[in-house]
Short mmCIF file of C-alpha atoms in Angstrom, two decimals:
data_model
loop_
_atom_site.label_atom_id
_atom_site.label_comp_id
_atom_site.label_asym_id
_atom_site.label_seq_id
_atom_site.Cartn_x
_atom_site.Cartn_y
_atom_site.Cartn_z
CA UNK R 1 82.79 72.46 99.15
CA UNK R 2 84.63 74.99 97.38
CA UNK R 3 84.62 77.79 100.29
CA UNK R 4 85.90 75.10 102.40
CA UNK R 5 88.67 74.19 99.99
CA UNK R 6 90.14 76.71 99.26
CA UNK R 7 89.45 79.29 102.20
CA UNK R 8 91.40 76.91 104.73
CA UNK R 9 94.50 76.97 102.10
CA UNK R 10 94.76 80.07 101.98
CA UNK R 11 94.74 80.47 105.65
CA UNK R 12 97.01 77.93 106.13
CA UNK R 13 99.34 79.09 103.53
CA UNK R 14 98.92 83.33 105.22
CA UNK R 15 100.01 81.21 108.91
CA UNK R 16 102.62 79.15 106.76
CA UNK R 17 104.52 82.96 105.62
CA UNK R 18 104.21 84.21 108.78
CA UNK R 19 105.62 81.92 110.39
CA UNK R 20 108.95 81.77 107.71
CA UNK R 21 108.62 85.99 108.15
CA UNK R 22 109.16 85.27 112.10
CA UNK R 23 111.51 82.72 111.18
CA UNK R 24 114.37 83.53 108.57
CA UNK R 25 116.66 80.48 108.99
CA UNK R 26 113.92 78.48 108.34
CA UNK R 27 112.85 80.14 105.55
CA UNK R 28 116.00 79.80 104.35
CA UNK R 29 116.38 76.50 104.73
CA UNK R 30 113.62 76.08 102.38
CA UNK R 31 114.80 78.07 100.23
CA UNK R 32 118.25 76.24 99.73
CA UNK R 33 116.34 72.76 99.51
CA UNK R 34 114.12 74.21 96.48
CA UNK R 35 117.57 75.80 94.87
CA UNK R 36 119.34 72.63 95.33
CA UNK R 37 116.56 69.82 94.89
CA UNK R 38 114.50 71.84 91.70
CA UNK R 39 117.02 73.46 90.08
CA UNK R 40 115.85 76.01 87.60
CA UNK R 41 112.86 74.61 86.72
CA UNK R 42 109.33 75.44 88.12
CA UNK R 43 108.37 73.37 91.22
CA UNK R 44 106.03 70.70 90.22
CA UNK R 45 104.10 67.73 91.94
CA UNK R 46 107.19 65.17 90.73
CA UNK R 47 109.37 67.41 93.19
CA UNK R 48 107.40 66.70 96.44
CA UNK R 49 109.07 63.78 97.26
CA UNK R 50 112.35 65.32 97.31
CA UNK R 51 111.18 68.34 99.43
CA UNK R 52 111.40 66.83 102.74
CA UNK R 53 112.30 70.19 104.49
CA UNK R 54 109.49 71.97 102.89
CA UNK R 55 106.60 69.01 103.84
CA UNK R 56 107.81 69.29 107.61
CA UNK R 57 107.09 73.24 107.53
CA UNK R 58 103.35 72.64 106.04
CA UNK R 59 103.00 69.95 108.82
CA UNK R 60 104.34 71.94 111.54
CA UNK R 61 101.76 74.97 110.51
CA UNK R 62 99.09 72.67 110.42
CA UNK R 63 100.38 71.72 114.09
CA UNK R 64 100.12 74.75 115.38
CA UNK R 65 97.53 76.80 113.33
CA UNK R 66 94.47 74.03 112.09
CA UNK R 67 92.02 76.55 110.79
CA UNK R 68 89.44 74.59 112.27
CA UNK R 69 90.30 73.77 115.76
CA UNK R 70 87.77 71.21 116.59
CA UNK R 71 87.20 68.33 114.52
CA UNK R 72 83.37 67.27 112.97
CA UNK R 73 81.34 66.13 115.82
CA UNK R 74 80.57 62.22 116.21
CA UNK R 75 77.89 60.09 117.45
CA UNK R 76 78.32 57.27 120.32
CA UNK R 77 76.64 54.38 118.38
CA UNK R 78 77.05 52.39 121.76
CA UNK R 79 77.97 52.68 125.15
CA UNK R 80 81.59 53.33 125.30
CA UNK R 81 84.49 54.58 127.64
CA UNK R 82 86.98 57.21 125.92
CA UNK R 83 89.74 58.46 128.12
CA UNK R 84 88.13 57.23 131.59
CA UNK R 85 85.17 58.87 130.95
CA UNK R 86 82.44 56.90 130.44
CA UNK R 87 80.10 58.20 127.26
CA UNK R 88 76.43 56.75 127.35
CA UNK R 89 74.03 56.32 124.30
CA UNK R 90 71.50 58.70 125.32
CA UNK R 91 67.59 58.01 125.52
CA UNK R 92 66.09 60.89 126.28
CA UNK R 93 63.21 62.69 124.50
CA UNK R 94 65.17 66.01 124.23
CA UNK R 95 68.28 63.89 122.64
CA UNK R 96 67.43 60.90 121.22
CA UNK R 97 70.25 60.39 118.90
CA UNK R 98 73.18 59.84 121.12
CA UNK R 99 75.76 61.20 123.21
CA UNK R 100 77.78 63.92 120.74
CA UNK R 101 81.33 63.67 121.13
CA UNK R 102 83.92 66.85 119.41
CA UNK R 103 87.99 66.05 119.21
CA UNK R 104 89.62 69.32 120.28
CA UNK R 105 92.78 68.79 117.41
CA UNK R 106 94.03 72.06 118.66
CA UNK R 107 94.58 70.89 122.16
CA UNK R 108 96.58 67.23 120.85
CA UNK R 109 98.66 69.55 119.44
CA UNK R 110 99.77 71.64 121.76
CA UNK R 111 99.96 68.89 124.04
CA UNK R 112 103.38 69.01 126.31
CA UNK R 113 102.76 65.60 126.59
CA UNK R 114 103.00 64.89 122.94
CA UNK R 115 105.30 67.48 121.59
CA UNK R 116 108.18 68.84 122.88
CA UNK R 117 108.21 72.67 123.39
CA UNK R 118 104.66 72.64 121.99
CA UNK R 119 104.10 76.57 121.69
CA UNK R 120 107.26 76.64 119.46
CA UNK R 121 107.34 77.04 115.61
CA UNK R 122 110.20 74.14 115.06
CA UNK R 123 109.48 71.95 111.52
CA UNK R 124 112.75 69.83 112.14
CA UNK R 125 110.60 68.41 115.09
CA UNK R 126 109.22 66.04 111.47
CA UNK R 127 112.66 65.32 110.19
CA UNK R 128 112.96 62.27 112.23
CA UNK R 129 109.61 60.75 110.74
CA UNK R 130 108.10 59.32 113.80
CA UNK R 131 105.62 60.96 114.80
CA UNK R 132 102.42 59.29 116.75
CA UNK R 133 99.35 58.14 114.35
CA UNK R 134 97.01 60.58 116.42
CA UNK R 135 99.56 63.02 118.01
CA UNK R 136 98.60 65.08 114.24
CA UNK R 137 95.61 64.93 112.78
CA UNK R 138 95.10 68.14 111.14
CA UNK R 139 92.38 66.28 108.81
CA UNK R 140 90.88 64.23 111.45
CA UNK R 141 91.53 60.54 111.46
CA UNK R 142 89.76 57.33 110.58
CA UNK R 143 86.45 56.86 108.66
CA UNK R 144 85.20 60.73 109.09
CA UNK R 145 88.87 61.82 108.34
CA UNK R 146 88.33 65.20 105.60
CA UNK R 147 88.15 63.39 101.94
CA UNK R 148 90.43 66.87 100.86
CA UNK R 149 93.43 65.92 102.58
CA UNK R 150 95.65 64.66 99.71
CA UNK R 151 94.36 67.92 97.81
CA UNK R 152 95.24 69.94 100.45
CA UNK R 153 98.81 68.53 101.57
CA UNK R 154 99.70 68.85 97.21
CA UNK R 155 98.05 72.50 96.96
CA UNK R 156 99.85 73.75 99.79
CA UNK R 157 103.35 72.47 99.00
CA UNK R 158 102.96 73.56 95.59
CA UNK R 159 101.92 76.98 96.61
CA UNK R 160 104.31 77.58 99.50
CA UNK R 161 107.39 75.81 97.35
CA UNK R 162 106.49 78.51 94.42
CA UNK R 163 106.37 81.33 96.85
CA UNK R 164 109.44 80.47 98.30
CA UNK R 165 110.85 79.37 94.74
CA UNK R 166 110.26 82.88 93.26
CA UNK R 167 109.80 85.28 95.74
CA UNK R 168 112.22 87.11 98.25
CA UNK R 169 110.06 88.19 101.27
CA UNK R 170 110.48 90.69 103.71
CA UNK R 171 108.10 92.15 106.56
CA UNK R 172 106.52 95.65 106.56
CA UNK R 173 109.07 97.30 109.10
CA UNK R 174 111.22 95.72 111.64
CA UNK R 175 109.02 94.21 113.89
CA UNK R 176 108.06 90.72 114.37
CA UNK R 177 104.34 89.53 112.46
CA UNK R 178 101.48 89.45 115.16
CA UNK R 179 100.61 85.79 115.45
CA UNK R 180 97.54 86.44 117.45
CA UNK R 181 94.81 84.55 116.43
CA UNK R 182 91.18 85.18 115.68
CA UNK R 183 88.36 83.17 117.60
CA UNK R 184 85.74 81.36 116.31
CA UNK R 185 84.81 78.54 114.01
CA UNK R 186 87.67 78.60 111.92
CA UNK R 187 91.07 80.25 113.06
CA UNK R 188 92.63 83.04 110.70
CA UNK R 189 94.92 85.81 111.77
CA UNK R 190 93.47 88.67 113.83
CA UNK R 191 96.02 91.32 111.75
CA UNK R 192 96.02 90.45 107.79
CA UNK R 193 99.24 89.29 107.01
CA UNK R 194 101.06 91.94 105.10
CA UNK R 195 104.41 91.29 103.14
CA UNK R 196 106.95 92.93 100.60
CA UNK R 197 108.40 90.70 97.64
CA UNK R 198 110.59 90.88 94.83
CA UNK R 199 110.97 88.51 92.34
CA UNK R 200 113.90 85.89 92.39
CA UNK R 201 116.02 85.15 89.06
CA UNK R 202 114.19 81.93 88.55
CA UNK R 203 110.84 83.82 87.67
CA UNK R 204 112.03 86.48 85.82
CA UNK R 205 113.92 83.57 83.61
CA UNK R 206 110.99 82.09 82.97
CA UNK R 207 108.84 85.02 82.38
CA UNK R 208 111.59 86.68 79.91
#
């Protein structure tokens, strides 16, 4: 429980910077929303409500990078028809318990059907609110939805808004971060994301 709660953070959060590296007007969007909507004080969980901006860029990572691409498996309890298809409850000696069914997540969101220009890193695609109930579902959805998903959603935006909120960040040379990802289980970056920083006025205020 702990390996999975905090390794898919941090991944999320390395795909989160990499993504505001790639994009600077975004990041500096956020930046102005956290200057204008926290002032000088830390960023805290009271704040969240009033960092719209800063939500859609956590929800647009999760869009595009889910560290786990497939969702847990399920079992057909009953005879059922998903999509067309038509999914049997299996009686067989080799597979007794049922037909096994897996949500690919990663392909519903990068659906062109669902999302417009769905290869494209664009958070203000969530300013408008309406999104589908199941056109996101980095956590899953229903009954066997993850139980960590409030956790996660508040430990990311409080770790990405204090990044942002103290740090200036700049990429190792000119080039653009490699966003090529790694294959397997769980989907991290194939290159380590490295960065440079400085600290902003804001931390060395409150560290004086």
């Amino acid at each position: 429980m702990l390996l999975g709660g905090t390794e898919t953070v941090a991944t999320s959060l390395e795909w989160a910077l990499a993504n505001l590296l790639n994009h600077p007007r975004v990041l500096k969007k956020a930046k102005t929303e956290l200057d204008t909507q926290v002032g000088y004080h830390l960023i805290k969980e009271s704040d969240f409500a009033k960092l719209q901006y800063l939500r859609c860029i956590i929800s647009e990572t999760l869009r595009l990078y889910r560290v786990g691409p497939l969702l847990v498996p399920l079992l057909a309890s009953a005879d059922c028809t998903i999509g067309g298809y038509d999914v049997p409850v299996m009686a067989v000696r080799v597979f007794p318990a049922g037909t096994t069914l897996v949500v690919n997540a990663w392909a519903i969101h990068i659906d062109p059907t669902l999302w417009e220009d769905p290869t494209s890193f664009k958070p203000q695609r969530f300013e408008s609110g309406r999104v589908g109930a199941y056109n996101l579902i980095p956590f899953g959805m229903g009954r066997r939805a993850c139980p960590g998903d409030g956790l996660a959603n508040r430990m990311m935006t409080l770790t990405l808004g204090s990044l942002i909120q103290c740090f200036e960040w700049e990429r190792v040379g000119k080039d653009k971060i490699d966003m090529t990802e790694k294959t397997g289980i769980t989907m991290s970056k194939v290159e380590p994301l490295e960065l440079m920083c400085k600290a902003r006025p804001i931390l060395n205020m409150h560290l004086s």
